[in-house]
PDB file of N, CA and C in Angstrom:
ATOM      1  N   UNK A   1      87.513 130.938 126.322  1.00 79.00           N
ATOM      2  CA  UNK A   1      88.458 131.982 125.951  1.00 79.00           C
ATOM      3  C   UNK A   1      88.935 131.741 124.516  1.00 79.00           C
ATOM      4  N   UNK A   2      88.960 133.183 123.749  1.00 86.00           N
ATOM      5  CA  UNK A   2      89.471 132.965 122.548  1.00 86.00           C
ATOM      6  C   UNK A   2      91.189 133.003 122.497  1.00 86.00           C
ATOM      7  N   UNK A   3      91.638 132.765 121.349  1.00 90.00           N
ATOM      8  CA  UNK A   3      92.983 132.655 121.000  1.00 90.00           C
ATOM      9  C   UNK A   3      93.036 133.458 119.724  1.00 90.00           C
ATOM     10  N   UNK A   4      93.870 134.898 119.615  1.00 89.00           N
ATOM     11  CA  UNK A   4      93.713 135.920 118.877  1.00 89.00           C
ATOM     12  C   UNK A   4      95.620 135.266 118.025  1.00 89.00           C
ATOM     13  N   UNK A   5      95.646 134.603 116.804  1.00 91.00           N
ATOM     14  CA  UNK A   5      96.836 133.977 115.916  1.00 91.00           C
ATOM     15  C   UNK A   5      96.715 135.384 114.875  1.00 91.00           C
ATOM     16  N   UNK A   6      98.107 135.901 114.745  1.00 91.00           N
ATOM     17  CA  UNK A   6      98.389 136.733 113.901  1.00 91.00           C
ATOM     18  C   UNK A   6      99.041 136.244 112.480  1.00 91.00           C
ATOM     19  N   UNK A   7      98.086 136.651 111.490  1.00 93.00           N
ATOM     20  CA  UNK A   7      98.886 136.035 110.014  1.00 93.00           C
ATOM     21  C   UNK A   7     100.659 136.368 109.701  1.00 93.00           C
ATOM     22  N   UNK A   8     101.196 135.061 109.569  1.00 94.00           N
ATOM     23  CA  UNK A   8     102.377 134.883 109.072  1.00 94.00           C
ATOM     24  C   UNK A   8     102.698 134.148 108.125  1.00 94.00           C
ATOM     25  N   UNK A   9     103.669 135.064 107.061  1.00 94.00           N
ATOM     26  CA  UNK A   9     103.648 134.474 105.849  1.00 94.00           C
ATOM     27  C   UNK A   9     104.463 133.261 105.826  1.00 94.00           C
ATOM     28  N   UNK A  10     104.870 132.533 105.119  1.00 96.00           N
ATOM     29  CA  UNK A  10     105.373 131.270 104.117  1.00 96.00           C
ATOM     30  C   UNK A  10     107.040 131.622 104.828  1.00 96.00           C
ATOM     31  N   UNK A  11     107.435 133.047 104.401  1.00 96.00           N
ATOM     32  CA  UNK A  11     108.644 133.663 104.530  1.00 96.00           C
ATOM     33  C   UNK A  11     108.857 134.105 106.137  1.00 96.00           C
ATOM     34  N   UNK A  12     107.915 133.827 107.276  1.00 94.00           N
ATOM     35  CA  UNK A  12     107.828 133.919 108.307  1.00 94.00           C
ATOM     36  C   UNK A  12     107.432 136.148 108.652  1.00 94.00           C
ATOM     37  N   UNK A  13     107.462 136.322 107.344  1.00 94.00           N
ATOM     38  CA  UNK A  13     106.702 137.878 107.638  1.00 94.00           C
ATOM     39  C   UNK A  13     105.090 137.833 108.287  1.00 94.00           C
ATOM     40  N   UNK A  14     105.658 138.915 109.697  1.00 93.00           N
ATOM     41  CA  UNK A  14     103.555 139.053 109.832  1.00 93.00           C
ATOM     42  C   UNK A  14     103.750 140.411 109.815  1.00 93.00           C
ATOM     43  N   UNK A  15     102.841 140.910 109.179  1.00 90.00           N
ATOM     44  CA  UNK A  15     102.210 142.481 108.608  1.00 90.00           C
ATOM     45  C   UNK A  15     101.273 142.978 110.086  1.00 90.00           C
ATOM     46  N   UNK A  16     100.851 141.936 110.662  1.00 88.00           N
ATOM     47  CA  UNK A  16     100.412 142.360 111.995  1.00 88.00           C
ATOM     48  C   UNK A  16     101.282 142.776 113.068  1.00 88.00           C
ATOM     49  N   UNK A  17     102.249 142.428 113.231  1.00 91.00           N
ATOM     50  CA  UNK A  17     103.292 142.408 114.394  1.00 91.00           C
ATOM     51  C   UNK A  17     104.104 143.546 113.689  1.00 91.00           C
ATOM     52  N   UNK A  18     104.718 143.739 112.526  1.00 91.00           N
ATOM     53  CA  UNK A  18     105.353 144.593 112.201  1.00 91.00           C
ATOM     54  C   UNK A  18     104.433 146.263 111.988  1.00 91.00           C
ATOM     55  N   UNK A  19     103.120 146.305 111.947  1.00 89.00           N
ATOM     56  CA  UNK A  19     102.300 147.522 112.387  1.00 89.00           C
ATOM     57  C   UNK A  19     102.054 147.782 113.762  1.00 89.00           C
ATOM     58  N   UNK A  20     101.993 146.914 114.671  1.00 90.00           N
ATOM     59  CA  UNK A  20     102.429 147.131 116.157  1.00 90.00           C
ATOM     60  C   UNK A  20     103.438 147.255 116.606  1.00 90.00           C
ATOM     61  N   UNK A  21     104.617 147.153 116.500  1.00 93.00           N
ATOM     62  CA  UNK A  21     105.818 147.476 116.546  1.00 93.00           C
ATOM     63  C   UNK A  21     106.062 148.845 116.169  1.00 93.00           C
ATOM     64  N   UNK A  22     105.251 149.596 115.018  1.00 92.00           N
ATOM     65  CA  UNK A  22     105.375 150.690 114.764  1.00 92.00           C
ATOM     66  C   UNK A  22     104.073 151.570 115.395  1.00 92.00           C
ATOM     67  N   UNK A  23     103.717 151.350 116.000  1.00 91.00           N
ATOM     68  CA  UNK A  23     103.143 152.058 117.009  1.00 91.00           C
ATOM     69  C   UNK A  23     103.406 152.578 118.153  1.00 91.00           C
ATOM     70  N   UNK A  24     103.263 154.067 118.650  1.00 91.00           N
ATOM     71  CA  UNK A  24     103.715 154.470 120.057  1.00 91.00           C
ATOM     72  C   UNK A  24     103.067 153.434 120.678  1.00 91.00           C
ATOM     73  N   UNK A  25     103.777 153.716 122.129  1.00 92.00           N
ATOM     74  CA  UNK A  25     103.295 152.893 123.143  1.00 92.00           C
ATOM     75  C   UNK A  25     102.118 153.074 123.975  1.00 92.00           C
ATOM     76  N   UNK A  26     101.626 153.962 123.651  1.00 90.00           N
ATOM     77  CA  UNK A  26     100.379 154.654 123.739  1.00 90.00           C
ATOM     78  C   UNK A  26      99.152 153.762 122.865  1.00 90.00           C
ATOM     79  N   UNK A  27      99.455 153.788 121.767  1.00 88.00           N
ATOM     80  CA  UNK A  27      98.802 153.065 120.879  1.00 88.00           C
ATOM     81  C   UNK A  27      98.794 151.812 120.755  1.00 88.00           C
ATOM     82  N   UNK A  28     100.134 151.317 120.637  1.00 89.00           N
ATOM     83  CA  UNK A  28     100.516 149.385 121.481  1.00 89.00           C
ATOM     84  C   UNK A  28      99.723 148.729 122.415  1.00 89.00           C
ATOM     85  N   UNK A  29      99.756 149.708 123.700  1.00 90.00           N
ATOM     86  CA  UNK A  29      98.768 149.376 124.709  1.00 90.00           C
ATOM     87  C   UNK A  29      97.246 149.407 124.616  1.00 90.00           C
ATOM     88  N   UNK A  30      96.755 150.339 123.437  1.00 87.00           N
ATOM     89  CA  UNK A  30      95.529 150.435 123.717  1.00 87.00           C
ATOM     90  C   UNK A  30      94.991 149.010 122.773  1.00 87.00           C
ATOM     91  N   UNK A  31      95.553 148.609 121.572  1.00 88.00           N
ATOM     92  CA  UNK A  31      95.242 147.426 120.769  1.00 88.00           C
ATOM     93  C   UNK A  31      95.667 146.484 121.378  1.00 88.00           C
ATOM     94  N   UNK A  32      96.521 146.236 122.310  1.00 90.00           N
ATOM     95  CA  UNK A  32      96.993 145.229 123.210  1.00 90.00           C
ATOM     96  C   UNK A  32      95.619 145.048 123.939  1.00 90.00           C
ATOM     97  N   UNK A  33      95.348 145.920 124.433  1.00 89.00           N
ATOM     98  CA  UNK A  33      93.973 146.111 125.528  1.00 89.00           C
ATOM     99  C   UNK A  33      92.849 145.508 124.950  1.00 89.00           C
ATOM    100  N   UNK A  34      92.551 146.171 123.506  1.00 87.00           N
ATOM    101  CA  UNK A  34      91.284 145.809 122.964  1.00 87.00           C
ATOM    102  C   UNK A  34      91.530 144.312 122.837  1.00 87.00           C
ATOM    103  N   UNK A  35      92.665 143.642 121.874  1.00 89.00           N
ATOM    104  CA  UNK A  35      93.055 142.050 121.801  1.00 89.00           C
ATOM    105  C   UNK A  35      92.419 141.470 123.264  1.00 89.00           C
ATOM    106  N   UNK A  36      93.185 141.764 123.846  1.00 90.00           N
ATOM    107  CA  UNK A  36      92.924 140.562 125.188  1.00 90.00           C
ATOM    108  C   UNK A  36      91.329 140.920 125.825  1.00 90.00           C
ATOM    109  N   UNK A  37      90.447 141.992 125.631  1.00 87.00           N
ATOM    110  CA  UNK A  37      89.337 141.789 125.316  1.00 87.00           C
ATOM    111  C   UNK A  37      88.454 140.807 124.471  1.00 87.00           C
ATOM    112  N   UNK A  38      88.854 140.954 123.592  1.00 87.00           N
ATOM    113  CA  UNK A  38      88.780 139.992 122.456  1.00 87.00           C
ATOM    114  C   UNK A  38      88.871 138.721 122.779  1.00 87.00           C
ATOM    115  N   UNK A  39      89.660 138.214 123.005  1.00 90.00           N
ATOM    116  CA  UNK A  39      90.217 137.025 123.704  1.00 90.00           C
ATOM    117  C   UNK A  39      89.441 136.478 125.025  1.00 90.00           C
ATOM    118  N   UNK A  40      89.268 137.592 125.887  1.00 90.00           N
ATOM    119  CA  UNK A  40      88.424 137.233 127.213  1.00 90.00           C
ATOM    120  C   UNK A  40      86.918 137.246 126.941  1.00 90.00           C
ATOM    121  N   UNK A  41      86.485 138.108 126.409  1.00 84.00           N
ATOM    122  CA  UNK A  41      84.960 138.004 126.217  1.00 84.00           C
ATOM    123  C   UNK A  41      84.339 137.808 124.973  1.00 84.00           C
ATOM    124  N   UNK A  42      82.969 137.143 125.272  1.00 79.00           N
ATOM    125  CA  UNK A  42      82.247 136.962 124.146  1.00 79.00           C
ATOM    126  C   UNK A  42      81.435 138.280 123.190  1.00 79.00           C
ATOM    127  N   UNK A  43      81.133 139.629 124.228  1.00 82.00           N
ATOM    128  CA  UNK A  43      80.560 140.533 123.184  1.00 82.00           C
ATOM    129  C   UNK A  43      81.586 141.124 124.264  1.00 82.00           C
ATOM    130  N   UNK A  44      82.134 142.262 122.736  1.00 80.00           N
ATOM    131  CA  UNK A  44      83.285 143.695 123.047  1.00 80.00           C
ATOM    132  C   UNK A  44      82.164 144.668 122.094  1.00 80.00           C
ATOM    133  N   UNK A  45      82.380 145.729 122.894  1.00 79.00           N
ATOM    134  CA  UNK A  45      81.021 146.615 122.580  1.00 79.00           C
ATOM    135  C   UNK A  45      82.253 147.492 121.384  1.00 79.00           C
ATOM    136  N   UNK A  46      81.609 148.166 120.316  1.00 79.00           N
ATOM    137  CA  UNK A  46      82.083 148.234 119.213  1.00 79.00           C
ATOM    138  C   UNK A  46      82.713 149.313 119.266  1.00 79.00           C
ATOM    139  N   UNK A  47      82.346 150.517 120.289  1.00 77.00           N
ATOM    140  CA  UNK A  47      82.988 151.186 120.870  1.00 77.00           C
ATOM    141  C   UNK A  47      84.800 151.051 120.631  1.00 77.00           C
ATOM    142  N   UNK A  48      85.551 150.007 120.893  1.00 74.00           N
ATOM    143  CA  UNK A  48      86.562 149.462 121.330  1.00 74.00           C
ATOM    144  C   UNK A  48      86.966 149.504 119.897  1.00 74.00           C
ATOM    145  N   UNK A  49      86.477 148.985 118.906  1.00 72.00           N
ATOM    146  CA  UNK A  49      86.784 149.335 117.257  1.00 72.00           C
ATOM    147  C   UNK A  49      86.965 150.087 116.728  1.00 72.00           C
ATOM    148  N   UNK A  50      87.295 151.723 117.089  1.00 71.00           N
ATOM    149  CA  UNK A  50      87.177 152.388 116.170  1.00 71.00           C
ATOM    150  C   UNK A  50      88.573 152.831 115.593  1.00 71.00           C
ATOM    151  N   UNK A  51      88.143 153.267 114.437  1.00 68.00           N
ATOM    152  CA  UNK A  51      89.663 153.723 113.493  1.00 68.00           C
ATOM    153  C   UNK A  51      90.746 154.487 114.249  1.00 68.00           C
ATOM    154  N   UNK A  52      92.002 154.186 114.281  1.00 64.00           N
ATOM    155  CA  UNK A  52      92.793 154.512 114.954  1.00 64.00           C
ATOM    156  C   UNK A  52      93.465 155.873 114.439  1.00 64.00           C
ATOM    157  N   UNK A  53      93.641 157.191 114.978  1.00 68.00           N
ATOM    158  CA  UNK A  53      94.256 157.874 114.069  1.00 68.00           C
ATOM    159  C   UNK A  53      95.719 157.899 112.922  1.00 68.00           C
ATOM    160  N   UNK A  54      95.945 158.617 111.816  1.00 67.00           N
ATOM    161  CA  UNK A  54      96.740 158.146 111.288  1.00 67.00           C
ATOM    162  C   UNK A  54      97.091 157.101 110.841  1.00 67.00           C
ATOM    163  N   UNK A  55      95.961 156.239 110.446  1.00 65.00           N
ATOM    164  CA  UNK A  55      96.032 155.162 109.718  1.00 65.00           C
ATOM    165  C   UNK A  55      95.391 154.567 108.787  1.00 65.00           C
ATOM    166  N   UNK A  56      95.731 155.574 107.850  1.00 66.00           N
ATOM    167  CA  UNK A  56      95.186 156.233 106.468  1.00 66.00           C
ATOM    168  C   UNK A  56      94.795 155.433 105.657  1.00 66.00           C
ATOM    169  N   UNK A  57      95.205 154.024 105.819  1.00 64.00           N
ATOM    170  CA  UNK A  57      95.530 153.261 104.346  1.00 64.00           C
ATOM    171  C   UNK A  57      95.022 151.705 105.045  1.00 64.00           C
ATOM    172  N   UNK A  58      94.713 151.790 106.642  1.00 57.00           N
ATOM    173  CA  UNK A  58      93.999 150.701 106.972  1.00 57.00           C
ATOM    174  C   UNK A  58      92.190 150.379 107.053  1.00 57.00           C
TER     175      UNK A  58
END
């Protein structure tokens, strides 16, 4: 099993946690979902990757 560590800065800011936080819960859950995929298996079919709407600048 993998272990999915989210970058945190020096200043204790993570840019990861604070873009999930701003996500409906709709959307929370579904990257929550894909993560612990991630985490549980060795191939996640790419399917599971794709660009999320409204997120223009990621």
């Amino acid at each position: 099993m993998k272990e999915i560590n989210f970058y945190r800065s020096q200043s204790g800011k993570s840019p990861v946690e604070e873009f999930l936080d701003d996500l409906t819960a709709k959307q929370a859950k579904k990257v929550i979902w894909v993560l612990n995929m991630v985490e549980e298996h060795i191939n996640v079919p790419s399917k599971y990757f794709k660009k999320m709407v409204t997120t223009d600048n990621l």
